[in-house]
C-alpha cells in the first residue's frame, strides 16, 4: 500500500510509514499527535469517521467526519474503510481514499486509532505500520486528565475509566510502549521513533541505486 516518499536530504526514496498512536482515552495521544504534526512536515493525519456525537470545540472534517449510523453503514458496505471498529458504543473507521492519497503525495500518515484498528491495519499493511502505545503514569492521573479535559459528562468519564484497563491489556500488540508523564518528553520519544523508523533499511527503497553508484565510483577510481 505504501508509496515511495522522497523526504530524505540525500534524496533516497523510501516507503511511507503508517504511524499508529493508541492509548486509553485521556492518556494524551491527541496532545502528542498535535505536537508531532506541527513538528513533522512530511506527516499528515488520517481523519476518522465516527458515529459518536461531536464534542464542544471539535471541528467537522478536522477532528472527525461525524456521520450517522446509516451513513457509516453505507461507507462500510462500499468498502470505504481501511479498518473500522466499535469503540465506547460508537463506530469509528479510517477512510481508505485519503490515506492512499496522502501516501501517494509522499507523506507519512498518522493514525489515532484503538487497538482493534492497529491490529487490522497491521494485517493489511504489515511492515509499513509502526504501532505506538501510550500509557498514563497512573490511573489516578488518567482520571484527572479526563476530568481536566472538560469535554465529557460524568457518565462518559466513568465509562472511559472502566474501559481503560481493557485497552491497556492490549499493550503487547504494539511495537513501542511509552509512558506519558511529561508531555514534552513523551513527544520527543515519539518523534525519535518516527525518525528512526523512516531510516529503516527495509523502507529505504532508493538505497540500492545509491550503493550501486557508490560502487561504480569506487571501480572508476
Ligand atoms: P487522548 O487523546 O489520549 O484522549 P488528550 O490528548 O485529549 O488524550 O489528553 C487528555 C487531557 O490530558 C488533555 O486535557 C491534555 O491537555 C492533558 N494532558 C495530555 N498529556 C499530558 C501530560 N503529559 N501531563 C498532563 N496533562 C496532559
Ligand atoms: P474519542 O471518542 O475519544 O475521540 O476516541 C475514542 C477511541 O476511538 C480512541 O481510542 C481512538 O483512538 C479510537 N478511534 C478513533 N478513530 C478511530 C478509527 O478510525 N478506528 C478505530 N479502530 N479506532 C478509532
PDB file of C-alpha atoms and ligand atoms in Angstrom:
ATOM      1  CA  UNK A   1       0.000   0.000   0.000  1.00  0.00           C
ATOM      2  CA  UNK A   2       2.786   2.447   0.893  1.00  0.00           C
ATOM      3  CA  UNK A   3       4.146   4.608  -1.901  1.00  0.00           C
ATOM      4  CA  UNK A   4       7.665   5.835  -2.241  1.00  0.00           C
ATOM      5  CA  UNK A   5       8.494   9.045  -0.447  1.00  0.00           C
ATOM      6  CA  UNK A   6      11.435  11.274  -1.159  1.00  0.00           C
ATOM      7  CA  UNK A   7      11.936  13.209   2.084  1.00  0.00           C
ATOM      8  CA  UNK A   8      15.497  12.242   2.922  1.00  0.00           C
ATOM      9  CA  UNK A   9      18.077  15.014   2.497  1.00  0.00           C
ATOM     10  CA  UNK A  10      20.122  12.652   0.306  1.00  0.00           C
ATOM     11  CA  UNK A  11      17.125  12.044  -1.932  1.00  0.00           C
ATOM     12  CA  UNK A  12      16.756   8.355  -1.079  1.00  0.00           C
ATOM     13  CA  UNK A  13      13.284   7.153  -1.920  1.00  0.00           C
ATOM     14  CA  UNK A  14      11.537   5.220   0.841  1.00  0.00           C
ATOM     15  CA  UNK A  15       8.228   3.580   1.648  1.00  0.00           C
ATOM     16  CA  UNK A  16       5.722   5.682   3.587  1.00  0.00           C
ATOM     17  CA  UNK A  17       5.165   4.938   7.279  1.00  0.00           C
ATOM     18  CA  UNK A  18       1.688   4.290   8.685  1.00  0.00           C
ATOM     19  CA  UNK A  19       2.262   5.591  12.208  1.00  0.00           C
ATOM     20  CA  UNK A  20      -0.332   4.488  14.779  1.00  0.00           C
ATOM     21  CA  UNK A  21      -0.776   6.121  18.192  1.00  0.00           C
ATOM     22  CA  UNK A  22      -3.090   4.366  20.651  1.00  0.00           C
ATOM     23  CA  UNK A  23      -3.760   4.830  24.352  1.00  0.00           C
ATOM     24  CA  UNK A  24      -6.581   4.587  26.826  1.00  0.00           C
ATOM     25  CA  UNK A  25      -8.721   7.686  26.346  1.00  0.00           C
ATOM     26  CA  UNK A  26      -7.224  10.632  28.252  1.00  0.00           C
ATOM     27  CA  UNK A  27      -3.610   9.407  28.353  1.00  0.00           C
ATOM     28  CA  UNK A  28      -2.644  12.157  25.926  1.00  0.00           C
ATOM     29  CA  UNK A  29      -2.383  10.739  22.414  1.00  0.00           C
ATOM     30  CA  UNK A  30      -4.190  13.683  20.774  1.00  0.00           C
ATOM     31  CA  UNK A  31      -1.815  16.070  22.556  1.00  0.00           C
ATOM     32  CA  UNK A  32       1.206  14.111  21.299  1.00  0.00           C
ATOM     33  CA  UNK A  33      -0.309  13.813  17.813  1.00  0.00           C
ATOM     34  CA  UNK A  34      -0.815  17.589  17.599  1.00  0.00           C
ATOM     35  CA  UNK A  35       2.819  18.246  18.563  1.00  0.00           C
ATOM     36  CA  UNK A  36       4.061  15.652  16.081  1.00  0.00           C
ATOM     37  CA  UNK A  37       2.014  17.082  13.211  1.00  0.00           C
ATOM     38  CA  UNK A  38       3.298  20.578  13.978  1.00  0.00           C
ATOM     39  CA  UNK A  39       6.914  19.371  14.013  1.00  0.00           C
ATOM     40  CA  UNK A  40       6.912  16.941  11.086  1.00  0.00           C
ATOM     41  CA  UNK A  41       6.044  18.449   7.715  1.00  0.00           C
ATOM     42  CA  UNK A  42       6.041  15.094   5.905  1.00  0.00           C
ATOM     43  CA  UNK A  43       3.376  13.704   8.244  1.00  0.00           C
ATOM     44  CA  UNK A  44      -0.386  14.001   7.658  1.00  0.00           C
ATOM     45  CA  UNK A  45      -3.265  12.977   9.903  1.00  0.00           C
ATOM     46  CA  UNK A  46      -5.826  10.374   8.943  1.00  0.00           C
ATOM     47  CA  UNK A  47      -9.223  11.820   9.909  1.00  0.00           C
ATOM     48  CA  UNK A  48     -11.565   9.047  11.019  1.00  0.00           C
ATOM     49  CA  UNK A  49     -15.301   8.830  10.547  1.00  0.00           C
ATOM     50  CA  UNK A  50     -17.373   8.276  13.687  1.00  0.00           C
ATOM     51  CA  UNK A  51     -20.976   7.913  14.751  1.00  0.00           C
ATOM     52  CA  UNK A  52     -20.288   9.485  18.165  1.00  0.00           C
ATOM     53  CA  UNK A  53     -21.736  12.950  18.790  1.00  0.00           C
ATOM     54  CA  UNK A  54     -19.469  15.932  18.221  1.00  0.00           C
ATOM     55  CA  UNK A  55     -17.866  17.373  21.408  1.00  0.00           C
ATOM     56  CA  UNK A  56     -17.659  21.081  22.181  1.00  0.00           C
ATOM     57  CA  UNK A  57     -14.648  22.524  20.374  1.00  0.00           C
ATOM     58  CA  UNK A  58     -14.392  19.736  17.800  1.00  0.00           C
ATOM     59  CA  UNK A  59     -14.458  20.630  14.130  1.00  0.00           C
ATOM     60  CA  UNK A  60     -16.135  18.504  11.438  1.00  0.00           C
ATOM     61  CA  UNK A  61     -13.555  17.253   8.951  1.00  0.00           C
ATOM     62  CA  UNK A  62     -10.634  18.154  11.212  1.00  0.00           C
ATOM     63  CA  UNK A  63     -11.183  16.051  14.344  1.00  0.00           C
ATOM     64  CA  UNK A  64     -13.550  13.548  12.727  1.00  0.00           C
ATOM     65  CA  UNK A  65     -16.061  13.165   9.955  1.00  0.00           C
ATOM     66  CA  UNK A  66     -19.222  12.965  12.042  1.00  0.00           C
ATOM     67  CA  UNK A  67     -21.694  10.646  10.320  1.00  0.00           C
ATOM     68  CA  UNK A  68     -24.915   8.953  11.370  1.00  0.00           C
ATOM     69  CA  UNK A  69     -25.269   5.193  11.663  1.00  0.00           C
ATOM     70  CA  UNK A  70     -26.818   4.848   8.190  1.00  0.00           C
ATOM     71  CA  UNK A  71     -24.011   6.877   6.642  1.00  0.00           C
ATOM     72  CA  UNK A  72     -21.415   4.746   8.426  1.00  0.00           C
ATOM     73  CA  UNK A  73     -23.124   1.536   7.321  1.00  0.00           C
ATOM     74  CA  UNK A  74     -23.155   2.748   3.716  1.00  0.00           C
ATOM     75  CA  UNK A  75     -19.435   3.518   3.909  1.00  0.00           C
ATOM     76  CA  UNK A  76     -18.781   0.052   5.343  1.00  0.00           C
ATOM     77  CA  UNK A  77     -20.878  -1.622   2.628  1.00  0.00           C
ATOM     78  CA  UNK A  78     -18.975   0.332  -0.040  1.00  0.00           C
ATOM     79  CA  UNK A  79     -15.622  -0.842   1.397  1.00  0.00           C
ATOM     80  CA  UNK A  80     -14.633   2.765   2.074  1.00  0.00           C
ATOM     81  CA  UNK A  81     -12.797   1.913   5.307  1.00  0.00           C
ATOM     82  CA  UNK A  82      -9.267   0.563   5.710  1.00  0.00           C
ATOM     83  CA  UNK A  83     -10.413  -0.600   9.142  1.00  0.00           C
ATOM     84  CA  UNK A  84     -13.294   0.081  11.465  1.00  0.00           C
ATOM     85  CA  UNK A  85     -14.379  -0.911  14.969  1.00  0.00           C
ATOM     86  CA  UNK A  86     -16.922  -0.444  17.744  1.00  0.00           C
ATOM     87  CA  UNK A  87     -15.423   1.747  20.482  1.00  0.00           C
ATOM     88  CA  UNK A  88     -17.354   3.008  23.545  1.00  0.00           C
ATOM     89  CA  UNK A  89     -20.675   2.107  21.938  1.00  0.00           C
ATOM     90  CA  UNK A  90     -19.998   4.044  18.737  1.00  0.00           C
ATOM     91  CA  UNK A  91     -18.429   3.146  15.389  1.00  0.00           C
ATOM     92  CA  UNK A  92     -15.114   4.560  14.261  1.00  0.00           C
ATOM     93  CA  UNK A  93     -13.415   3.930  10.932  1.00  0.00           C
ATOM     94  CA  UNK A  94     -10.430   5.020   8.853  1.00  0.00           C
ATOM     95  CA  UNK A  95     -11.460   6.181   5.366  1.00  0.00           C
ATOM     96  CA  UNK A  96      -9.240   4.453   2.798  1.00  0.00           C
ATOM     97  CA  UNK A  97      -9.050   7.009  -0.043  1.00  0.00           C
ATOM     98  CA  UNK A  98      -7.435   9.914   1.878  1.00  0.00           C
ATOM     99  CA  UNK A  99      -4.763   7.589   3.308  1.00  0.00           C
ATOM    100  CA  UNK A 100      -3.876   6.327  -0.161  1.00  0.00           C
ATOM    101  CA  UNK A 101      -3.800   9.900  -1.481  1.00  0.00           C
ATOM    102  CA  UNK A 102      -1.512  11.083   1.342  1.00  0.00           C
ATOM    103  CA  UNK A 103       0.927   8.219   0.762  1.00  0.00           C
ATOM    104  CA  UNK A 104       0.876   8.906  -2.979  1.00  0.00           C
ATOM    105  CA  UNK A 105       1.626  12.572  -2.281  1.00  0.00           C
ATOM    106  CA  UNK A 106       4.753  11.485  -0.416  1.00  0.00           C
ATOM    107  CA  UNK A 107       3.552  11.827   3.163  1.00  0.00           C
ATOM    108  CA  UNK A 108       3.694   9.502   6.119  1.00  0.00           C
ATOM    109  CA  UNK A 109       0.296   9.051   7.786  1.00  0.00           C
ATOM    110  CA  UNK A 110      -0.560   9.387  11.474  1.00  0.00           C
ATOM    111  CA  UNK A 111      -3.480   7.390  12.937  1.00  0.00           C
ATOM    112  CA  UNK A 112      -5.172   7.985  16.296  1.00  0.00           C
ATOM    113  CA  UNK A 113      -6.990   4.655  16.454  1.00  0.00           C
ATOM    114  CA  UNK A 114      -7.586   1.977  19.081  1.00  0.00           C
ATOM    115  CA  UNK A 115      -6.011  -1.498  19.392  1.00  0.00           C
ATOM    116  CA  UNK A 116      -8.615  -3.048  17.071  1.00  0.00           C
ATOM    117  CA  UNK A 117      -7.704  -0.547  14.363  1.00  0.00           C
ATOM    118  CA  UNK A 118      -3.969  -1.045  14.942  1.00  0.00           C
ATOM    119  CA  UNK A 119      -4.442  -4.792  14.602  1.00  0.00           C
ATOM    120  CA  UNK A 120      -6.479  -4.511  11.382  1.00  0.00           C
ATOM    121  CA  UNK A 121      -4.078  -2.007   9.833  1.00  0.00           C
ATOM    122  CA  UNK A 122      -1.178  -4.305  10.647  1.00  0.00           C
ATOM    123  CA  UNK A 123      -2.975  -7.176   8.940  1.00  0.00           C
ATOM    124  CA  UNK A 124      -3.429  -5.085   5.783  1.00  0.00           C
ATOM    125  CA  UNK A 125      -0.143  -3.193   5.602  1.00  0.00           C
ATOM    126  CA  UNK A 126       2.229  -5.229   7.814  1.00  0.00           C
ATOM    127  CA  UNK A 127       5.758  -3.849   7.711  1.00  0.00           C
ATOM    128  CA  UNK A 128       4.621  -0.358   6.713  1.00  0.00           C
ATOM    129  CA  UNK A 129       2.818   0.030  10.052  1.00  0.00           C
ATOM    130  CA  UNK A 130       4.510   1.293  13.236  1.00  0.00           C
ATOM    131  CA  UNK A 131       2.387   0.917  16.360  1.00  0.00           C
ATOM    132  CA  UNK A 132       2.997   3.076  19.441  1.00  0.00           C
ATOM    133  CA  UNK A 133       1.023   2.657  22.676  1.00  0.00           C
ATOM    134  CA  UNK A 134       0.928   5.461  25.224  1.00  0.00           C
ATOM    135  CA  UNK A 135       0.362   4.660  28.896  1.00  0.00           C
ATOM    136  CA  UNK A 136      -0.739   7.126  31.590  1.00  0.00           C
ATOM    137  CA  UNK A 137       1.616   7.378  34.593  1.00  0.00           C
ATOM    138  CA  UNK A 138      -1.212   6.120  36.857  1.00  0.00           C
ATOM    139  CA  UNK A 139      -4.971   5.509  36.807  1.00  0.00           C
ATOM    140  CA  UNK A 140      -5.462   8.424  39.217  1.00  0.00           C
ATOM    141  CA  UNK A 141      -3.655  10.723  36.766  1.00  0.00           C
ATOM    142  CA  UNK A 142      -5.683   9.286  33.848  1.00  0.00           C
ATOM    143  CA  UNK A 143      -8.950  10.195  35.590  1.00  0.00           C
ATOM    144  CA  UNK A 144      -7.565  13.632  36.451  1.00  0.00           C
ATOM    145  CA  UNK A 145      -6.741  14.241  32.772  1.00  0.00           C
ATOM    146  CA  UNK A 146     -10.167  13.055  31.613  1.00  0.00           C
ATOM    147  CA  UNK A 147     -11.833  15.443  34.075  1.00  0.00           C
ATOM    148  CA  UNK A 148      -9.380  18.260  33.295  1.00  0.00           C
ATOM    149  CA  UNK A 149     -10.176  17.997  29.580  1.00  0.00           C
ATOM    150  CA  UNK A 150     -13.687  19.124  30.425  1.00  0.00           C
ATOM    151  CA  UNK A 151     -15.257  17.529  27.375  1.00  0.00           C
ATOM    152  CA  UNK A 152     -17.170  14.550  28.727  1.00  0.00           C
ATOM    153  CA  UNK A 153     -20.064  14.009  31.136  1.00  0.00           C
ATOM    154  CA  UNK A 154     -19.559  12.133  34.406  1.00  0.00           C
ATOM    155  CA  UNK A 155     -21.156   9.062  32.831  1.00  0.00           C
ATOM    156  CA  UNK A 156     -18.813   9.154  29.815  1.00  0.00           C
ATOM    157  CA  UNK A 157     -15.754   9.643  32.051  1.00  0.00           C
ATOM    158  CA  UNK A 158     -16.765   6.661  34.188  1.00  0.00           C
ATOM    159  CA  UNK A 159     -17.236   4.589  31.032  1.00  0.00           C
ATOM    160  CA  UNK A 160     -13.798   5.572  29.715  1.00  0.00           C
ATOM    161  CA  UNK A 161     -12.175   4.742  33.080  1.00  0.00           C
ATOM    162  CA  UNK A 162     -13.971   1.399  33.188  1.00  0.00           C
ATOM    163  CA  UNK A 163     -12.591   0.521  29.739  1.00  0.00           C
ATOM    164  CA  UNK A 164      -9.058   1.804  30.325  1.00  0.00           C
ATOM    165  CA  UNK A 165      -7.756  -1.434  31.847  1.00  0.00           C
ATOM    166  CA  UNK A 166      -9.168  -3.412  28.915  1.00  0.00           C
ATOM    167  CA  UNK A 167      -7.343  -1.164  26.446  1.00  0.00           C
ATOM    168  CA  UNK A 168      -4.093  -1.276  28.401  1.00  0.00           C
ATOM    169  CA  UNK A 169      -4.343  -5.091  28.252  1.00  0.00           C
ATOM    170  CA  UNK A 170      -3.503  -4.822  24.531  1.00  0.00           C
ATOM    171  CA  UNK A 171      -0.104  -3.194  25.150  1.00  0.00           C
ATOM    172  CA  UNK A 172       1.690  -6.258  23.748  1.00  0.00           C
ATOM    173  CA  UNK A 173       0.185  -5.724  20.275  1.00  0.00           C
ATOM    174  CA  UNK A 174       2.400  -2.666  19.822  1.00  0.00           C
ATOM    175  CA  UNK A 175       5.964  -2.109  18.615  1.00  0.00           C
ATOM    176  CA  UNK A 176       6.658   0.613  21.209  1.00  0.00           C
ATOM    177  CA  UNK A 177       5.116   1.301  24.627  1.00  0.00           C
ATOM    178  CA  UNK A 178       5.732   4.685  26.277  1.00  0.00           C
ATOM    179  CA  UNK A 179       4.580   6.394  29.466  1.00  0.00           C
ATOM    180  CA  UNK A 180       3.227   9.931  29.032  1.00  0.00           C
ATOM    181  CA  UNK A 181       4.356  11.500  32.274  1.00  0.00           C
ATOM    182  CA  UNK A 182       5.801  14.696  30.877  1.00  0.00           C
ATOM    183  CA  UNK A 183       4.128  15.634  27.567  1.00  0.00           C
ATOM    184  CA  UNK A 184       7.255  17.217  26.035  1.00  0.00           C
ATOM    185  CA  UNK A 185       9.462  14.247  26.943  1.00  0.00           C
ATOM    186  CA  UNK A 186       6.891  11.786  25.577  1.00  0.00           C
ATOM    187  CA  UNK A 187       6.559  13.792  22.367  1.00  0.00           C
ATOM    188  CA  UNK A 188      10.345  13.700  21.904  1.00  0.00           C
ATOM    189  CA  UNK A 189      10.318   9.916  22.299  1.00  0.00           C
ATOM    190  CA  UNK A 190       7.537   9.561  19.745  1.00  0.00           C
ATOM    191  CA  UNK A 191       9.355  11.858  17.314  1.00  0.00           C
ATOM    192  CA  UNK A 192      12.571   9.845  17.755  1.00  0.00           C
ATOM    193  CA  UNK A 193      10.666   6.637  16.947  1.00  0.00           C
ATOM    194  CA  UNK A 194       9.198   8.149  13.772  1.00  0.00           C
ATOM    195  CA  UNK A 195      12.564   9.472  12.634  1.00  0.00           C
ATOM    196  CA  UNK A 196      14.317   6.152  13.294  1.00  0.00           C
ATOM    197  CA  UNK A 197      11.566   4.144  11.583  1.00  0.00           C
ATOM    198  CA  UNK A 198      11.902   6.342   8.475  1.00  0.00           C
ATOM    199  CA  UNK A 199      15.567   5.301   8.290  1.00  0.00           C
ATOM    200  CA  UNK A 200      14.920   1.547   8.478  1.00  0.00           C
ATOM    201  CA  UNK A 201      16.749  -0.238   5.676  1.00  0.00           C
ATOM    202  CA  UNK A 202      13.580  -2.085   4.605  1.00  0.00           C
ATOM    203  CA  UNK A 203      11.852   1.273   3.960  1.00  0.00           C
ATOM    204  CA  UNK A 204      14.691   2.853   2.023  1.00  0.00           C
ATOM    205  CA  UNK A 205      13.864   1.580  -1.437  1.00  0.00           C
ATOM    206  CA  UNK A 206      16.260   4.079  -3.037  1.00  0.00           C
ATOM    207  CA  UNK A 207      19.329   2.704  -1.247  1.00  0.00           C
ATOM    208  CA  UNK A 208      20.233   0.101  -3.884  1.00  0.00           C
ATOM    209  CA  UNK A 209      20.628   2.714  -6.603  1.00  0.00           C
ATOM    210  CA  UNK A 210      22.815   4.855  -4.355  1.00  0.00           C
ATOM    211  CA  UNK A 211      25.001   1.920  -3.353  1.00  0.00           C
ATOM    212  CA  UNK A 212      25.429   0.854  -6.990  1.00  0.00           C
ATOM    213  CA  UNK A 213      26.525   4.411  -7.774  1.00  0.00           C
ATOM    214  CA  UNK A 214      28.990   4.320  -4.842  1.00  0.00           C
ATOM    215  CA  UNK A 215      30.411   1.041  -6.120  1.00  0.00           C
ATOM    216  CA  UNK A 216      30.727   2.391  -9.670  1.00  0.00           C
ATOM    217  CA  UNK A 217      32.630   5.404  -8.354  1.00  0.00           C
ATOM    218  CA  UNK A 218      34.894   3.033  -6.401  1.00  0.00           C
ATOM    219  CA  UNK A 219      35.664   0.994  -9.515  1.00  0.00           C
ATOM    220  CA  UNK A 220      36.237   4.123 -11.604  1.00  0.00           C
ATOM    221  CA  UNK A 221      38.860   5.387  -9.120  1.00  0.00           C
TER     222      UNK A 221
HETATM  223  P1  LIG B   1      -6.409  11.339  24.469  1.00  0.00           P
HETATM  224  O1  LIG B   1      -6.272  11.881  23.077  1.00  0.00           O
HETATM  225  O2  LIG B   1      -5.480  10.198  24.721  1.00  0.00           O
HETATM  226  O3  LIG B   1      -7.816  11.025  24.850  1.00  0.00           O
HETATM  227  P2  LIG B   1      -5.717  14.070  25.286  1.00  0.00           P
HETATM  228  O4  LIG B   1      -4.543  14.366  24.454  1.00  0.00           O
HETATM  229  O5  LIG B   1      -7.025  14.689  24.932  1.00  0.00           O
HETATM  230  O6  LIG B   1      -5.908  12.486  25.473  1.00  0.00           O
HETATM  231  O7  LIG B   1      -5.317  14.458  26.783  1.00  0.00           O
HETATM  232  C1  LIG B   1      -6.262  14.430  27.851  1.00  0.00           C
HETATM  233  C2  LIG B   1      -6.025  15.655  28.754  1.00  0.00           C
HETATM  234  O8  LIG B   1      -4.766  15.492  29.424  1.00  0.00           O
HETATM  235  C3  LIG B   1      -5.930  16.959  27.966  1.00  0.00           C
HETATM  236  O9  LIG B   1      -6.559  17.977  28.729  1.00  0.00           O
HETATM  237  C4  LIG B   1      -4.429  17.218  27.858  1.00  0.00           C
HETATM  238  O10 LIG B   1      -4.138  18.599  27.790  1.00  0.00           O
HETATM  239  C5  LIG B   1      -3.880  16.584  29.137  1.00  0.00           C
HETATM  240  N1  LIG B   1      -2.538  16.023  29.015  1.00  0.00           N
HETATM  241  C6  LIG B   1      -2.001  15.352  27.955  1.00  0.00           C
HETATM  242  N2  LIG B   1      -0.746  14.953  28.234  1.00  0.00           N
HETATM  243  C7  LIG B   1      -0.469  15.365  29.486  1.00  0.00           C
HETATM  244  C8  LIG B   1       0.681  15.258  30.362  1.00  0.00           C
HETATM  245  N3  LIG B   1       1.793  14.624  29.988  1.00  0.00           N
HETATM  246  N4  LIG B   1       0.595  15.803  31.593  1.00  0.00           N
HETATM  247  C9  LIG B   1      -0.548  16.425  31.998  1.00  0.00           C
HETATM  248  N5  LIG B   1      -1.657  16.582  31.236  1.00  0.00           N
HETATM  249  C10 LIG B   1      -1.631  16.048  29.997  1.00  0.00           C
HETATM  250  P1  LIG B   2     -12.642   9.613  21.134  1.00  0.00           P
HETATM  251  O1  LIG B   2     -14.106   9.380  21.168  1.00  0.00           O
HETATM  252  O2  LIG B   2     -12.053   9.887  22.498  1.00  0.00           O
HETATM  253  O3  LIG B   2     -12.218  10.632  20.107  1.00  0.00           O
HETATM  254  O4  LIG B   2     -11.974   8.241  20.637  1.00  0.00           O
HETATM  255  C1  LIG B   2     -12.281   7.059  21.284  1.00  0.00           C
HETATM  256  C2  LIG B   2     -11.348   5.978  20.806  1.00  0.00           C
HETATM  257  O5  LIG B   2     -11.600   5.648  19.436  1.00  0.00           O
HETATM  258  C3  LIG B   2      -9.867   6.330  20.875  1.00  0.00           C
HETATM  259  O6  LIG B   2      -9.191   5.226  21.483  1.00  0.00           O
HETATM  260  C4  LIG B   2      -9.460   6.481  19.452  1.00  0.00           C
HETATM  261  O7  LIG B   2      -8.096   6.146  19.251  1.00  0.00           O
HETATM  262  C5  LIG B   2     -10.374   5.480  18.779  1.00  0.00           C
HETATM  263  N1  LIG B   2     -10.543   5.778  17.344  1.00  0.00           N
HETATM  264  C6  LIG B   2     -10.670   6.972  16.737  1.00  0.00           C
HETATM  265  N2  LIG B   2     -10.800   6.842  15.418  1.00  0.00           N
HETATM  266  C7  LIG B   2     -10.730   5.509  15.149  1.00  0.00           C
HETATM  267  C8  LIG B   2     -10.764   4.732  13.945  1.00  0.00           C
HETATM  268  O8  LIG B   2     -10.902   5.232  12.839  1.00  0.00           O
HETATM  269  N3  LIG B   2     -10.667   3.391  14.094  1.00  0.00           N
HETATM  270  C9  LIG B   2     -10.508   2.786  15.309  1.00  0.00           C
HETATM  271  N4  LIG B   2     -10.379   1.470  15.317  1.00  0.00           N
HETATM  272  N5  LIG B   2     -10.463   3.479  16.452  1.00  0.00           N
HETATM  273  C10 LIG B   2     -10.575   4.826  16.384  1.00  0.00           C
END
